[in-house]
């Protein structure tokens, strides 16, 4: 188990670990070197190595956990998309039923004509609402203003070089 502690191995192999890969860890103490045998430079080098390993392992752990959560989210969203597809196809039957219901009181062509007109009106209304919403989209005004301000504050090389040549 090189670089992996027993607790991490047990955690990653059990259902609690959710199949995450083992993460390398640093030992809390060095059993090979006796106290007082290492120089301060060696201790600093070892500490920076351990810190680097710790940071890398924390990033790997975060990446593994986020990857697993993203996969769960994608799988869940597939079910929502499938549900919306079934709902969209079932709307056909709703409109057909409505047309048949109206044909009890009206001629059949009249009931289906009314359903068709209602569908056109609702499509037009939804299209108009979508158009109004899209029409209000504007560019990032504050970002453009701050970029212009930044351009004014930062000296330009061409201008600074020209001023230096004129003053010389």
CSV table of C-alpha atoms in Angstrom, one decimal:
chain,number,residue,atom,x,y,z
A,1,UNK,CA,0.0,0.0,0.0
A,2,UNK,CA,2.7,2.5,-1.0
A,3,UNK,CA,1.6,6.1,-0.3
A,4,UNK,CA,-1.9,5.1,0.8
A,5,UNK,CA,-2.8,4.7,4.5
A,6,UNK,CA,-4.9,1.8,5.7
A,7,UNK,CA,-7.8,4.0,6.6
A,8,UNK,CA,-7.9,5.5,3.1
A,9,UNK,CA,-7.7,2.0,1.5
A,10,UNK,CA,-10.6,0.8,3.7
A,11,UNK,CA,-12.7,3.9,3.0
A,12,UNK,CA,-12.2,3.7,-0.8
A,13,UNK,CA,-12.9,0.0,-1.0
A,14,UNK,CA,-16.1,0.1,1.1
A,15,UNK,CA,-19.5,1.3,0.0
A,16,UNK,CA,-18.9,4.5,2.1
A,17,UNK,CA,-16.1,5.4,-0.3
A,18,UNK,CA,-18.5,5.2,-3.3
A,19,UNK,CA,-15.9,3.7,-5.5
A,20,UNK,CA,-13.5,6.7,-5.3
A,21,UNK,CA,-9.9,5.9,-6.1
A,22,UNK,CA,-7.4,5.8,-3.2
A,23,UNK,CA,-5.7,9.1,-2.6
A,24,UNK,CA,-2.0,9.3,-1.7
A,25,UNK,CA,-1.1,10.5,1.8
A,26,UNK,CA,1.9,11.6,3.7
A,27,UNK,CA,3.1,9.7,6.8
A,28,UNK,CA,2.7,11.7,10.0
A,29,UNK,CA,6.2,10.6,11.2
A,30,UNK,CA,9.3,9.3,9.6
A,31,UNK,CA,10.3,6.0,11.2
A,32,UNK,CA,13.6,5.6,9.3
A,33,UNK,CA,15.4,8.7,10.6
A,34,UNK,CA,16.2,9.1,14.2
A,35,UNK,CA,15.5,12.5,15.9
A,36,UNK,CA,18.4,14.9,15.5
A,37,UNK,CA,20.0,13.2,12.4
A,38,UNK,CA,18.5,15.5,9.8
A,39,UNK,CA,19.6,19.0,9.0
A,40,UNK,CA,17.3,21.9,9.0
A,41,UNK,CA,17.5,22.1,5.2
A,42,UNK,CA,16.5,18.5,5.0
A,43,UNK,CA,13.6,19.1,7.3
A,44,UNK,CA,12.4,22.1,5.3
A,45,UNK,CA,12.7,20.1,2.0
A,46,UNK,CA,10.8,17.2,3.6
A,47,UNK,CA,8.1,19.6,4.9
A,48,UNK,CA,7.7,21.3,1.5
A,49,UNK,CA,7.5,17.8,-0.2
A,50,UNK,CA,4.8,16.7,2.3
A,51,UNK,CA,2.9,20.0,1.8
A,52,UNK,CA,3.0,19.6,-2.0
A,53,UNK,CA,1.8,16.0,-1.7
A,54,UNK,CA,-1.0,17.1,0.6
A,55,UNK,CA,-2.2,19.8,-1.7
A,56,UNK,CA,-2.0,17.5,-4.7
A,57,UNK,CA,-3.9,14.8,-2.9
A,58,UNK,CA,-6.6,17.3,-1.8
A,59,UNK,CA,-7.0,18.4,-5.4
A,60,UNK,CA,-7.3,14.9,-6.6
A,61,UNK,CA,-9.9,14.0,-4.0
A,62,UNK,CA,-11.9,17.1,-4.8
A,63,UNK,CA,-11.7,16.3,-8.5
A,64,UNK,CA,-12.8,12.7,-7.9
A,65,UNK,CA,-15.7,13.7,-5.7
A,66,UNK,CA,-16.9,16.4,-8.1
A,67,UNK,CA,-16.6,14.0,-11.0
A,68,UNK,CA,-18.8,11.5,-9.3
A,69,UNK,CA,-21.4,14.1,-8.4
A,70,UNK,CA,-21.5,15.5,-11.9
A,71,UNK,CA,-22.1,11.9,-13.2
A,72,UNK,CA,-25.0,11.6,-10.8
A,73,UNK,CA,-26.4,14.9,-12.0
A,74,UNK,CA,-26.2,14.0,-15.7
A,75,UNK,CA,-27.9,10.7,-15.0
A,76,UNK,CA,-30.7,12.5,-13.2
A,77,UNK,CA,-31.1,15.1,-15.9
A,78,UNK,CA,-31.5,12.3,-18.5
A,79,UNK,CA,-34.6,11.1,-16.7
A,80,UNK,CA,-36.0,14.6,-16.6
A,81,UNK,CA,-35.4,15.0,-20.4
A,82,UNK,CA,-37.1,11.6,-21.0
A,83,UNK,CA,-40.1,12.7,-18.8
A,84,UNK,CA,-40.4,15.9,-20.9
A,85,UNK,CA,-40.3,13.9,-24.1
A,86,UNK,CA,-43.1,11.6,-22.9
A,87,UNK,CA,-45.1,14.7,-21.8
A,88,UNK,CA,-44.6,16.3,-25.2
A,89,UNK,CA,-45.8,13.3,-27.0
A,90,UNK,CA,-48.8,12.8,-24.7
A,91,UNK,CA,-50.0,16.3,-25.4
A,92,UNK,CA,-51.2,14.9,-28.8
A,93,UNK,CA,-53.6,12.6,-27.0
A,94,UNK,CA,-54.8,15.5,-24.8
A,95,UNK,CA,-55.7,17.6,-27.9
A,96,UNK,CA,-57.2,14.7,-29.7
A,97,UNK,CA,-59.4,14.0,-26.6
A,98,UNK,CA,-60.4,17.6,-26.4
A,99,UNK,CA,-61.4,17.5,-30.1
A,100,UNK,CA,-63.5,14.4,-29.6
A,101,UNK,CA,-65.1,16.0,-26.5
A,102,UNK,CA,-66.1,19.1,-28.5
A,103,UNK,CA,-67.5,16.9,-31.3
A,104,UNK,CA,-70.2,15.7,-28.9
A,105,UNK,CA,-71.8,19.2,-29.1
A,106,UNK,CA,-70.4,20.3,-32.5
A,107,UNK,CA,-69.7,18.6,-35.8
A,108,UNK,CA,-66.4,16.7,-35.6
A,109,UNK,CA,-64.6,19.1,-38.0
A,110,UNK,CA,-65.7,22.0,-35.8
A,111,UNK,CA,-64.3,20.4,-32.6
A,112,UNK,CA,-61.0,19.7,-34.1
A,113,UNK,CA,-61.0,23.2,-35.8
A,114,UNK,CA,-61.4,24.8,-32.4
A,115,UNK,CA,-58.6,22.7,-30.9
A,116,UNK,CA,-56.4,23.7,-33.8
A,117,UNK,CA,-57.1,27.4,-33.4
A,118,UNK,CA,-56.4,27.1,-29.6
A,119,UNK,CA,-53.1,25.5,-30.4
A,120,UNK,CA,-52.2,28.2,-32.9
A,121,UNK,CA,-53.1,31.0,-30.4
A,122,UNK,CA,-51.1,29.4,-27.6
A,123,UNK,CA,-48.1,28.9,-29.9
A,124,UNK,CA,-48.3,32.5,-31.0
A,125,UNK,CA,-48.6,33.7,-27.4
A,126,UNK,CA,-45.6,31.7,-26.3
A,127,UNK,CA,-43.6,32.9,-29.3
A,128,UNK,CA,-44.4,36.5,-28.5
A,129,UNK,CA,-43.4,36.0,-24.9
A,130,UNK,CA,-40.1,34.4,-26.0
A,131,UNK,CA,-39.5,37.3,-28.4
A,132,UNK,CA,-40.1,39.9,-25.7
A,133,UNK,CA,-37.7,38.1,-23.4
A,134,UNK,CA,-34.9,37.7,-26.0
A,135,UNK,CA,-35.3,41.3,-27.1
A,136,UNK,CA,-34.4,42.6,-23.6
A,137,UNK,CA,-30.9,40.9,-23.8
A,138,UNK,CA,-28.2,43.5,-23.8
A,139,UNK,CA,-24.5,43.5,-23.9
A,140,UNK,CA,-22.4,43.5,-20.7
A,141,UNK,CA,-22.4,47.3,-20.3
A,142,UNK,CA,-20.6,47.4,-16.9
A,143,UNK,CA,-17.8,45.1,-18.2
A,144,UNK,CA,-17.4,47.3,-21.3
A,145,UNK,CA,-17.2,50.4,-19.2
A,146,UNK,CA,-14.6,48.9,-16.8
A,147,UNK,CA,-12.5,47.7,-19.8
A,148,UNK,CA,-12.6,51.3,-21.2
A,149,UNK,CA,-11.6,52.7,-17.8
A,150,UNK,CA,-8.8,50.2,-17.5
A,151,UNK,CA,-7.6,51.1,-21.0
A,152,UNK,CA,-7.5,54.8,-20.0
A,153,UNK,CA,-5.6,54.1,-16.8
A,154,UNK,CA,-3.0,51.8,-18.3
A,155,UNK,CA,-0.3,53.6,-20.2
A,156,UNK,CA,0.1,52.6,-23.8
A,157,UNK,CA,3.6,51.8,-25.0
A,158,UNK,CA,3.2,53.7,-28.2
A,159,UNK,CA,2.1,56.9,-26.4
A,160,UNK,CA,4.8,56.5,-23.7
A,161,UNK,CA,7.6,55.9,-26.2
A,162,UNK,CA,6.5,58.8,-28.3
A,163,UNK,CA,6.5,61.1,-25.3
A,164,UNK,CA,10.0,60.0,-24.3
A,165,UNK,CA,11.3,60.6,-27.8
A,166,UNK,CA,9.7,64.0,-28.0
A,167,UNK,CA,11.2,65.1,-24.6
A,168,UNK,CA,14.7,63.8,-25.5
